[in-house]
Tab-separated table of C-alpha atoms in Angstrom:
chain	number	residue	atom	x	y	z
A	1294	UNK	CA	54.565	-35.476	-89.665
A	1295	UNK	CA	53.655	-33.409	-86.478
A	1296	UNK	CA	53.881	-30.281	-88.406
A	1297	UNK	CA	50.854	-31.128	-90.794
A	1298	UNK	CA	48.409	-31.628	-87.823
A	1299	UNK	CA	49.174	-29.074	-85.536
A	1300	UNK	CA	46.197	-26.890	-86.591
A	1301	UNK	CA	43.710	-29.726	-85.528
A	1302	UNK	CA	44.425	-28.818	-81.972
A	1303	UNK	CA	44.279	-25.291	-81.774
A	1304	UNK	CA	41.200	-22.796	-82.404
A	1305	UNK	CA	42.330	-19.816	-83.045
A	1306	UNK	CA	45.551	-17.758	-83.803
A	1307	UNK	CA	48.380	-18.425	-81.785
A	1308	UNK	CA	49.575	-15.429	-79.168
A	1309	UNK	CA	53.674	-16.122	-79.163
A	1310	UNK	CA	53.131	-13.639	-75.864
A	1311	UNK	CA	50.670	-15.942	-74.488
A	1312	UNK	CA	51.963	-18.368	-72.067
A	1313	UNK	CA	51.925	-21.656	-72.057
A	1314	UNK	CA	49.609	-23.778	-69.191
A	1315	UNK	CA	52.703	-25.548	-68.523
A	1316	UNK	CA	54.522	-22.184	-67.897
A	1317	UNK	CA	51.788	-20.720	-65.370
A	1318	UNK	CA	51.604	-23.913	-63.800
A	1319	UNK	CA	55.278	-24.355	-62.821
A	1320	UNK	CA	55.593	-21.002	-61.610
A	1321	UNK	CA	52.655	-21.769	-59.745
A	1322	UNK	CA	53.845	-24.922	-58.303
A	1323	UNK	CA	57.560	-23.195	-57.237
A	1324	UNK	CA	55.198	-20.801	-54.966
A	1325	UNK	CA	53.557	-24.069	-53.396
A	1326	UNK	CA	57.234	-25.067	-52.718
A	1327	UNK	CA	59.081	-21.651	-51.472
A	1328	UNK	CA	56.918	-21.874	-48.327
A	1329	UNK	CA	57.070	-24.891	-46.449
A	1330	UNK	CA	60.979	-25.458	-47.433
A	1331	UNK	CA	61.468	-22.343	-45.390
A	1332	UNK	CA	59.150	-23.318	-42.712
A	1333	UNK	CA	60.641	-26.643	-42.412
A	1334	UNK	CA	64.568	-24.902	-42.537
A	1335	UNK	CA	63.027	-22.597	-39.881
A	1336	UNK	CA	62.171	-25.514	-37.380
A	1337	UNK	CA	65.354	-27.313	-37.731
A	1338	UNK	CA	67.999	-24.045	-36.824
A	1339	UNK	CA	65.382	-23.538	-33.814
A	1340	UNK	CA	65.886	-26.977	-32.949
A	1341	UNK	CA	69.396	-26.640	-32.337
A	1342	UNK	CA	68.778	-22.882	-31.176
A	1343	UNK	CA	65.153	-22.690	-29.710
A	1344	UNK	CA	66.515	-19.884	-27.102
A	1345	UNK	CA	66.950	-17.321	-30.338
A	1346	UNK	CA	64.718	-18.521	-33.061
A	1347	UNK	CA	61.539	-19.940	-30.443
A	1348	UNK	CA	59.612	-16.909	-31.215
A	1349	UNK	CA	60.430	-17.151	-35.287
A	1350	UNK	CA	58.604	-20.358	-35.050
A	1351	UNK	CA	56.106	-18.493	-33.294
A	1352	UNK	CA	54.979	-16.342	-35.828
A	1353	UNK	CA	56.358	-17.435	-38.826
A	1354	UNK	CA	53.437	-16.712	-41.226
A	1355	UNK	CA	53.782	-13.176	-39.836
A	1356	UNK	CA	57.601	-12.741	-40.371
A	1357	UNK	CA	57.308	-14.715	-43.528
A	1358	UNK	CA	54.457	-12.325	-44.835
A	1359	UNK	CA	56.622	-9.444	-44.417
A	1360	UNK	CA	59.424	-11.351	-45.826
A	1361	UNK	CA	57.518	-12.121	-48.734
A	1362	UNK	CA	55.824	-8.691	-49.189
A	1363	UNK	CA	59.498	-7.628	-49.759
A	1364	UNK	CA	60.433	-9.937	-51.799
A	1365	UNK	CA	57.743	-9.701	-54.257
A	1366	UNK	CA	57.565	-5.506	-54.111
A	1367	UNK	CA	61.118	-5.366	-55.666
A	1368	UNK	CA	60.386	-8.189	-58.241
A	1369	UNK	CA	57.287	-6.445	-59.684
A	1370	UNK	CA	59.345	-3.018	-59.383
A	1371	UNK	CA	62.676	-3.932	-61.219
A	1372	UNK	CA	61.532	-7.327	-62.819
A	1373	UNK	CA	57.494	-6.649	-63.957
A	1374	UNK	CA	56.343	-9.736	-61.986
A	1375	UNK	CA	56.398	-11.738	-59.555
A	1376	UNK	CA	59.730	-13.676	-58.046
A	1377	UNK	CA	58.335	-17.712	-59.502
A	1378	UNK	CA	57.326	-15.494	-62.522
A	1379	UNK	CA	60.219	-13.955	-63.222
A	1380	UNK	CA	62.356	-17.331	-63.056
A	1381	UNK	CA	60.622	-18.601	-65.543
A	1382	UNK	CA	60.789	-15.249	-67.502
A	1383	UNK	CA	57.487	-14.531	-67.629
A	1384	UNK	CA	55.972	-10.948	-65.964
A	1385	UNK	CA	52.687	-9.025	-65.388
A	1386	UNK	CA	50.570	-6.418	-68.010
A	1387	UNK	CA	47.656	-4.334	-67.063
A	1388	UNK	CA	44.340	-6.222	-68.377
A	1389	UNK	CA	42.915	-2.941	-69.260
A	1390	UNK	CA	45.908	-2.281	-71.677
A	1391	UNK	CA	48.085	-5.571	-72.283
A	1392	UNK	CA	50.274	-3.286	-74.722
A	1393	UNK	CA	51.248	-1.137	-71.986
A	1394	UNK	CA	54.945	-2.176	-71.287
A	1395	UNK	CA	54.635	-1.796	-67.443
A	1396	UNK	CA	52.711	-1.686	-64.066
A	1397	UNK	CA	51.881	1.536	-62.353
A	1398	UNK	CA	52.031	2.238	-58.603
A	1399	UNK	CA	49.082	1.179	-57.687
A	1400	UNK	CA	48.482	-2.432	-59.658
A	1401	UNK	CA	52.221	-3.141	-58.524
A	1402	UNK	CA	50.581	-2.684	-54.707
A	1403	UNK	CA	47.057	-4.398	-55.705
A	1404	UNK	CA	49.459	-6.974	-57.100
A	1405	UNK	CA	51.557	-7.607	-53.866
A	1406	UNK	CA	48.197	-8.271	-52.107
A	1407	UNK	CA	47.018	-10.886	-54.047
A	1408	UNK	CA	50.520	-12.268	-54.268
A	1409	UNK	CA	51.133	-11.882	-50.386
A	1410	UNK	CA	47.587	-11.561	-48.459
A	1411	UNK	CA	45.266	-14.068	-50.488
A	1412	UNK	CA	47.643	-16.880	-49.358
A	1413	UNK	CA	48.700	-15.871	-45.609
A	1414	UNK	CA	44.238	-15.843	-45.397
A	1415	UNK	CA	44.268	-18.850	-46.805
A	1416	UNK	CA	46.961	-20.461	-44.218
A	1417	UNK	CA	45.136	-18.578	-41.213
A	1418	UNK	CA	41.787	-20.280	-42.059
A	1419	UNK	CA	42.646	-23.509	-42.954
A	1420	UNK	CA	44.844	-23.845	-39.641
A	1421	UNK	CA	42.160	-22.704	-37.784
A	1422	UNK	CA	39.549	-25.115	-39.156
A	1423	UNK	CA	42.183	-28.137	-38.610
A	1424	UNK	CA	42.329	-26.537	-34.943
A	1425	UNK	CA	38.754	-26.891	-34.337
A	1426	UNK	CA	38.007	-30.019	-35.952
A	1427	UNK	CA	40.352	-31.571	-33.468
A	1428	UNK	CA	38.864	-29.993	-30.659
A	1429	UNK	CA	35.381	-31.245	-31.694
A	1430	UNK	CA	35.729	-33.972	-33.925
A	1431	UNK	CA	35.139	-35.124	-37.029
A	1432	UNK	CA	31.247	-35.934	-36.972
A	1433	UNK	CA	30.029	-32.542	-35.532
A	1434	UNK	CA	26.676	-32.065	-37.785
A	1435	UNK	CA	26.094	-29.051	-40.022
A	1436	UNK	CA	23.672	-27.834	-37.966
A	1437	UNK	CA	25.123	-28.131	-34.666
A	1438	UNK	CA	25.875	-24.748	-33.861
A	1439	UNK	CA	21.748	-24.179	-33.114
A	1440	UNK	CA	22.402	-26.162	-30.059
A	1441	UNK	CA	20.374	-24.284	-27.348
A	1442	UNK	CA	23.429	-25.345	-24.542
A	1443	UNK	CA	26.715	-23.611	-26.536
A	1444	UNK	CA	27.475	-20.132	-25.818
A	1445	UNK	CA	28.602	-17.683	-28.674
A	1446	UNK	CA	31.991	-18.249	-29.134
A	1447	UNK	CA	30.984	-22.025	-29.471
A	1448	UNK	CA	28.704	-21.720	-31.673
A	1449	UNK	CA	30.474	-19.717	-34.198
A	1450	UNK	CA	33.349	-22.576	-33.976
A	1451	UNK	CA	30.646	-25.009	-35.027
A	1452	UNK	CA	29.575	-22.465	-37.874
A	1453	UNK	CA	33.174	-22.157	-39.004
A	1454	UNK	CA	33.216	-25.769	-38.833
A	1455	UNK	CA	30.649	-26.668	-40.669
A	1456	UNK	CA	30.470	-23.918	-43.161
A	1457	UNK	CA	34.466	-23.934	-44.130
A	1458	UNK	CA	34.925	-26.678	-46.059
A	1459	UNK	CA	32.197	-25.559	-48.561
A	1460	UNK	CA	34.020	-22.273	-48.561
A	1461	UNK	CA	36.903	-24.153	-49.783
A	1462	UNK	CA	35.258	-26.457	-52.237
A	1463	UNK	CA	33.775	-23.304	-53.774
A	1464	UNK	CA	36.955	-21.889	-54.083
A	1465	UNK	CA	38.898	-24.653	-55.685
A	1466	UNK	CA	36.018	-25.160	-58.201
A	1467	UNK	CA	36.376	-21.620	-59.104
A	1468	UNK	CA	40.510	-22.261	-59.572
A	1469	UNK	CA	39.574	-25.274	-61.576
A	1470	UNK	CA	37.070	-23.036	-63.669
A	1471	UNK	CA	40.104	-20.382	-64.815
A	1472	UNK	CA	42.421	-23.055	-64.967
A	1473	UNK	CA	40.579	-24.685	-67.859
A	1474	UNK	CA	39.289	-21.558	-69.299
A	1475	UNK	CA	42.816	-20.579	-69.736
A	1476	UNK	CA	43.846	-23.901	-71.165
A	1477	UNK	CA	41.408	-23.846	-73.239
A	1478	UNK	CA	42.560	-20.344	-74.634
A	1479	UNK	CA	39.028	-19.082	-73.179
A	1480	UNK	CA	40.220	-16.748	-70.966
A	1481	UNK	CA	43.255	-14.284	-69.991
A	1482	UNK	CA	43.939	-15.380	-66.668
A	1483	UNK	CA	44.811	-18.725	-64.762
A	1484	UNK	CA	43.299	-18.368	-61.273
A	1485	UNK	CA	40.794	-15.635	-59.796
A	1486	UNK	CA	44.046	-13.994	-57.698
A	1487	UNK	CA	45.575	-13.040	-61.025
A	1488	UNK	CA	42.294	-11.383	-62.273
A	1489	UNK	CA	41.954	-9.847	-59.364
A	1490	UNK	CA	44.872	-8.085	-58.838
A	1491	UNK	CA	44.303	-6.496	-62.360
A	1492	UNK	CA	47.071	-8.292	-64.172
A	1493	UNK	CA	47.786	-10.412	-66.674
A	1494	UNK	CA	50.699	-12.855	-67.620
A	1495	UNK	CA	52.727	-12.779	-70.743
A	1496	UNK	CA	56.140	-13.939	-71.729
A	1497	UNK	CA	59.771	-11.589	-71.706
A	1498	UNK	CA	60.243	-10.336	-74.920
A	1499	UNK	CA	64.244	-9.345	-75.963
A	1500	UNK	CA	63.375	-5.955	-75.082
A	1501	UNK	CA	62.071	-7.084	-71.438
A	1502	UNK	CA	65.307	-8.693	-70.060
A	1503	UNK	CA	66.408	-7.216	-67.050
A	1504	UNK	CA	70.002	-5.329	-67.063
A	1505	UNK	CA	72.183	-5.850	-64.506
A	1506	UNK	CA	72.005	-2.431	-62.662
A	1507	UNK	CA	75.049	-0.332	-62.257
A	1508	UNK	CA	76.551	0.949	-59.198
A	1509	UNK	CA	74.653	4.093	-59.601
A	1510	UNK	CA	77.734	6.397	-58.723
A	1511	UNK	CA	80.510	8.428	-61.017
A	1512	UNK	CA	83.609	8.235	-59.823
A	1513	UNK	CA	84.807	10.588	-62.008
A	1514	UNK	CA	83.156	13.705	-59.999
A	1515	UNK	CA	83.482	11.773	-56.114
A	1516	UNK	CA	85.950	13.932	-54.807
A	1517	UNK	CA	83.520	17.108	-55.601
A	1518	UNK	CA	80.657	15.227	-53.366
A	1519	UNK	CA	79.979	16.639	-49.976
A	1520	UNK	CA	79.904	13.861	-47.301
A	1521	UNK	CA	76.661	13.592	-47.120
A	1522	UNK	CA	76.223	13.034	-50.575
A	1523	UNK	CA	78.973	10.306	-50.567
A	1524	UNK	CA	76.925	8.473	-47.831
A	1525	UNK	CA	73.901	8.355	-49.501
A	1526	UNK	CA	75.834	7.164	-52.864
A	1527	UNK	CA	77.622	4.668	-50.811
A	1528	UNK	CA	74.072	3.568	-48.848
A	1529	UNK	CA	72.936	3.036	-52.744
A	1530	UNK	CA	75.414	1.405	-53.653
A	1531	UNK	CA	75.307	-1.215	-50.338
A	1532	UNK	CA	71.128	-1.480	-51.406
A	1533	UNK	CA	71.766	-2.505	-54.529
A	1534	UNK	CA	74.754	-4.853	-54.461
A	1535	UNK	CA	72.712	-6.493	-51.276
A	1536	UNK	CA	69.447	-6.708	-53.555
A	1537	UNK	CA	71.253	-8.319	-56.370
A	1538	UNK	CA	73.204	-10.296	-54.174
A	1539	UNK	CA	69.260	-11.592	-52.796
A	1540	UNK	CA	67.867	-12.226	-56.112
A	1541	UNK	CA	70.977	-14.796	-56.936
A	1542	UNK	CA	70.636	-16.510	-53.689
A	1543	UNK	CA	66.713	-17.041	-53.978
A	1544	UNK	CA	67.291	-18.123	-57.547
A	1545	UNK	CA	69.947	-20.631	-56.918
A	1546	UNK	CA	68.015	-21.584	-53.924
A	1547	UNK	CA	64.489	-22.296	-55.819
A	1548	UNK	CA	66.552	-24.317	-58.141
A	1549	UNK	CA	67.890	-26.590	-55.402
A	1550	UNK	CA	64.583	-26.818	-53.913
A	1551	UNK	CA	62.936	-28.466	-57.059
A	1552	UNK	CA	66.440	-30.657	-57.627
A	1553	UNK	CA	65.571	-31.232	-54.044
A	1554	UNK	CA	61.793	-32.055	-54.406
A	1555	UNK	CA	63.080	-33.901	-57.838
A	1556	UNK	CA	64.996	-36.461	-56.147
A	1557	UNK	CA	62.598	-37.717	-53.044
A	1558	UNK	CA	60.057	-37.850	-55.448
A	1559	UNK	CA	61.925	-40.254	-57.859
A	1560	UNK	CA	61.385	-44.048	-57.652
A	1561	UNK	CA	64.974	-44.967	-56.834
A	1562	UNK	CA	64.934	-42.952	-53.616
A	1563	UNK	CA	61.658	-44.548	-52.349
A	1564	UNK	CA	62.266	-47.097	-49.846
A	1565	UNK	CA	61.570	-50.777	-50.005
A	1566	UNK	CA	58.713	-52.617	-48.627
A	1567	UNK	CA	60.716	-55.009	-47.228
A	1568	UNK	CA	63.605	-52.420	-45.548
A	1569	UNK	CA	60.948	-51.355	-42.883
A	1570	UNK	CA	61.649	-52.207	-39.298
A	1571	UNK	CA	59.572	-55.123	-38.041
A	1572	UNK	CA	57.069	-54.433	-35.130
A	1573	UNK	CA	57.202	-56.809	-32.034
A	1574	UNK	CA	54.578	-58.595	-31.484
A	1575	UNK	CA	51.733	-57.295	-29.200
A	1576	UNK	CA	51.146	-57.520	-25.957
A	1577	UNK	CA	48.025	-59.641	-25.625
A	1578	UNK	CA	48.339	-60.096	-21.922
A	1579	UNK	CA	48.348	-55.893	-21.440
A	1580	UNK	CA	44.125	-55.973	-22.341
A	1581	UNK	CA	43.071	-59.537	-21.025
A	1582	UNK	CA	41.245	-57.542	-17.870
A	1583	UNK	CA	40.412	-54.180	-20.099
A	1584	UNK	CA	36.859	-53.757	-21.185
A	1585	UNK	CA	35.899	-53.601	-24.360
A	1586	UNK	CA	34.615	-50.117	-23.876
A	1587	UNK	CA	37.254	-48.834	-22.435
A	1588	UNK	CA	39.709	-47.237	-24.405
A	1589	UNK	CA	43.103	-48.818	-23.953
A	1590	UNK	CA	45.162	-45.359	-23.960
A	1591	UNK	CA	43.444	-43.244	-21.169
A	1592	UNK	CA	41.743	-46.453	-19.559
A	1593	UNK	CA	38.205	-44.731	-19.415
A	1594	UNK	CA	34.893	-45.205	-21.407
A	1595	UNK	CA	35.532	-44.437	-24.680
A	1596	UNK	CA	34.146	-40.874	-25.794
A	1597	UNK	CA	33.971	-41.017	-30.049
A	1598	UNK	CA	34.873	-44.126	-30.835
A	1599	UNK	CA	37.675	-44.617	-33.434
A	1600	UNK	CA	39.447	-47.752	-34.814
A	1601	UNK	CA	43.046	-47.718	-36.148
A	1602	UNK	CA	42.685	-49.668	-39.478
A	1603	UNK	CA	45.986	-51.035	-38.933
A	1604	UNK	CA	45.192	-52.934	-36.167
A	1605	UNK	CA	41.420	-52.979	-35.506
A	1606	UNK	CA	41.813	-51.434	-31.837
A	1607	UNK	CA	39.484	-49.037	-30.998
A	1608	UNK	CA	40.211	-45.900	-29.054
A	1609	UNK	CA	38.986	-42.362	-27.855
A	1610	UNK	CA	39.198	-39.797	-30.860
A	1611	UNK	CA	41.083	-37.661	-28.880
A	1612	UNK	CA	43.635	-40.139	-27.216
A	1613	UNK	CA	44.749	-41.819	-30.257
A	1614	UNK	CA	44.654	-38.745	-32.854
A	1615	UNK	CA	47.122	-37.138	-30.923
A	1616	UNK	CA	49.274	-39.988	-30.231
A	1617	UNK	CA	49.303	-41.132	-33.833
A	1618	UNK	CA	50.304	-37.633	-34.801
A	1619	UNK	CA	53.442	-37.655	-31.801
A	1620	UNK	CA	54.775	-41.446	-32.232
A	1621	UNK	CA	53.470	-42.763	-35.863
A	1622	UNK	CA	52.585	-46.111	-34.869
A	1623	UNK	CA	49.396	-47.690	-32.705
A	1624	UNK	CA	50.085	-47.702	-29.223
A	1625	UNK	CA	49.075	-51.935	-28.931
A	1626	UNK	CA	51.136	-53.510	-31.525
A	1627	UNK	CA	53.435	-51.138	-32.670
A	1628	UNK	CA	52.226	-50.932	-36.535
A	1629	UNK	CA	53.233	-47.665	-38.181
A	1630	UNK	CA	50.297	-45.791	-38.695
A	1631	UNK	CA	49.085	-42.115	-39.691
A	1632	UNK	CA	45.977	-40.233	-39.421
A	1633	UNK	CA	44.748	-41.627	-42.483
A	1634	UNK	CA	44.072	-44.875	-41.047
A	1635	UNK	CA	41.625	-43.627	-38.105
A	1636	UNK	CA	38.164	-44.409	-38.914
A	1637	UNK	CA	35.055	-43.321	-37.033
A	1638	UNK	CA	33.020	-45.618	-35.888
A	1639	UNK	CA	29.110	-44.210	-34.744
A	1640	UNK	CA	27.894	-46.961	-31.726
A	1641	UNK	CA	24.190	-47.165	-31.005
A	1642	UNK	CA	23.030	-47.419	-27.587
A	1643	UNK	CA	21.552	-50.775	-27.060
């Protein structure tokens, strides 16, 4: 019965090359995954070795970016796209010529930037934004960097600060915008880094699977190679059994990530209600002397005034965002709690 009405929900001819929003959108969603699994693998070996790997930790996004660079450089070389792409067998066409069967030099390295650069900005700005809002707060005004008693460094923070986030809306509305242009079979290309790197995605064709590459070395003439010659054959040979050796790994890898990300996210693994730890009861007797403009943590007049919703205590900004963020819980009574449940509350002077 399906068969009759397909036509009624497409509007136009069908490109079998073309794919699928689905297919762009789980590739998509493996990069979102790739990162932090490493990050968070990262963290736990330099817990257990923080002598060797402290400085890894340090600058991860660096080591990572390089990592990735790699990574993606020999996909688009020997594959035609990207490493997510390629597992799900799609790969990358010029958009000036989508018949042309591959990627020259210089889209492969215009490519690699948008694949590798676009999102290590993206990380540097939003952790610097979440750095200064917790320096200054939450209800720093948009205007605030025209303060005649800030220096220049300050008031570019406040510009970043208040300026950023409209940055970022801009730029997811613009995601959104080729997202449902290309649903919509309205445009070529899913999100602006695609279209910018000059590339296009289609799907493998029979002629576009990848051969497993030889060893690269005749054994039949070895004996009549110099030795140089038989250690640069041999150096090849390490390269390329190492490279294909990488490209299993990462693949089997991915695919225990998502079983991975799979299985936490499934409704049998989420815990019960009722299998949470019970809180003892507060400490009433602790704030019988403490005024009630005094923040409880630092024992000082409060400075931006912020209730846990949890338990209705009211704190400094500063004093209980970072101790929510160390222990999980308020400080009084013990009540899990996240940063979610801080709420600002603006006092008038009476």
């Amino acid at each position: 019965m399906a068969e009759h009405a397909a036509h009624l929900t497409s509007n136009g001819p069908i490109d079998p090359n073309r794919p699928s929003i689905f297919e762009v959108l789980a590739q998509q969603s493996l990069v979102t995954t790739v990162r932090p699994a490493i990050r968070h693998a990262v963290r736990v070996f330099a817990e257990r070795y923080p002598e060797q790997l402290g400085k890894v930790v340090q600058f991860y996004d660096e080591l990572y970016l390089i990592f990735d660079a790699l990574v993606q450089s020999y996909f688009l070389k020997t594959c035609g796209g990207s490493f997510a792409e390629n597992f799900y067998d799609l790969k990358r066409v010029p958009s000036a010529s989508p018949d042309h069967p591959s990627l020259s030099f210089s889209l492969r390295m215009r490519a690699t930037a948008c694949l590798v650069l676009i999102p290590y900005i993206r990380q540097k700005m939003d952790s610097l934004f979440e750095d200064i809002q917790y320096k200054y707060g939450q209800d720093v005004g948009f205007f605030s960097f025209l303060q005649k008693n800030l220096n220049l460094k300050q008031r570019l923070l406040r510009l970043y600060l208040s300026v950023y986030p409209y940055v970022h809306s801009a730029w997811e509305v613009i995601t959104l915008a080729y997202t449902m242009s290309y649903m919509l079979r309205g445009g070529r290309w899913h999100c602006p880094t695609v279209h910018l790197s000059g590339t296009q995605l289609c799907r493998l064709g029979p002629d576009d699977q990848v051969q497993t590459p030889g060893l690269g070395v005749d054994f039949s003439t070895w004996s009549q190679l110099s030795v140089t010659r038989k250690m640069l054959s041999a150096l090849r040979v390490v390269f390329r059994l190492t490279a294909a050796c990488l490209t299993t790994s990462l693949s089997v890898g991915v695919f225990f990530l998502q079983f991975l990300e799979w299985w936490y996210a499934s409704d049998s693994s989420a815990p019960s209600l009722t299998a949470l730890p019970i809180p003892s009861a507060p400490r009433q007797e602790t704030l019988r002397d403490v005024h009630h403009q005094v923040c409880p943590l630092c024992m000082r007049l409060r400075v931006n005034s912020t209730a846990l919703s949890v338990s209705g205590y009211v704190f400094c900004y500063l004093c209980i965002t970072e101790h929510v963020r160390r222990e999980k819980c308020c400080p009084i009574t013990g009540y899990p709690a996240t940063s979610e449940h801080l709420v600002k509350i603006y006092e008038q002077d009476l």
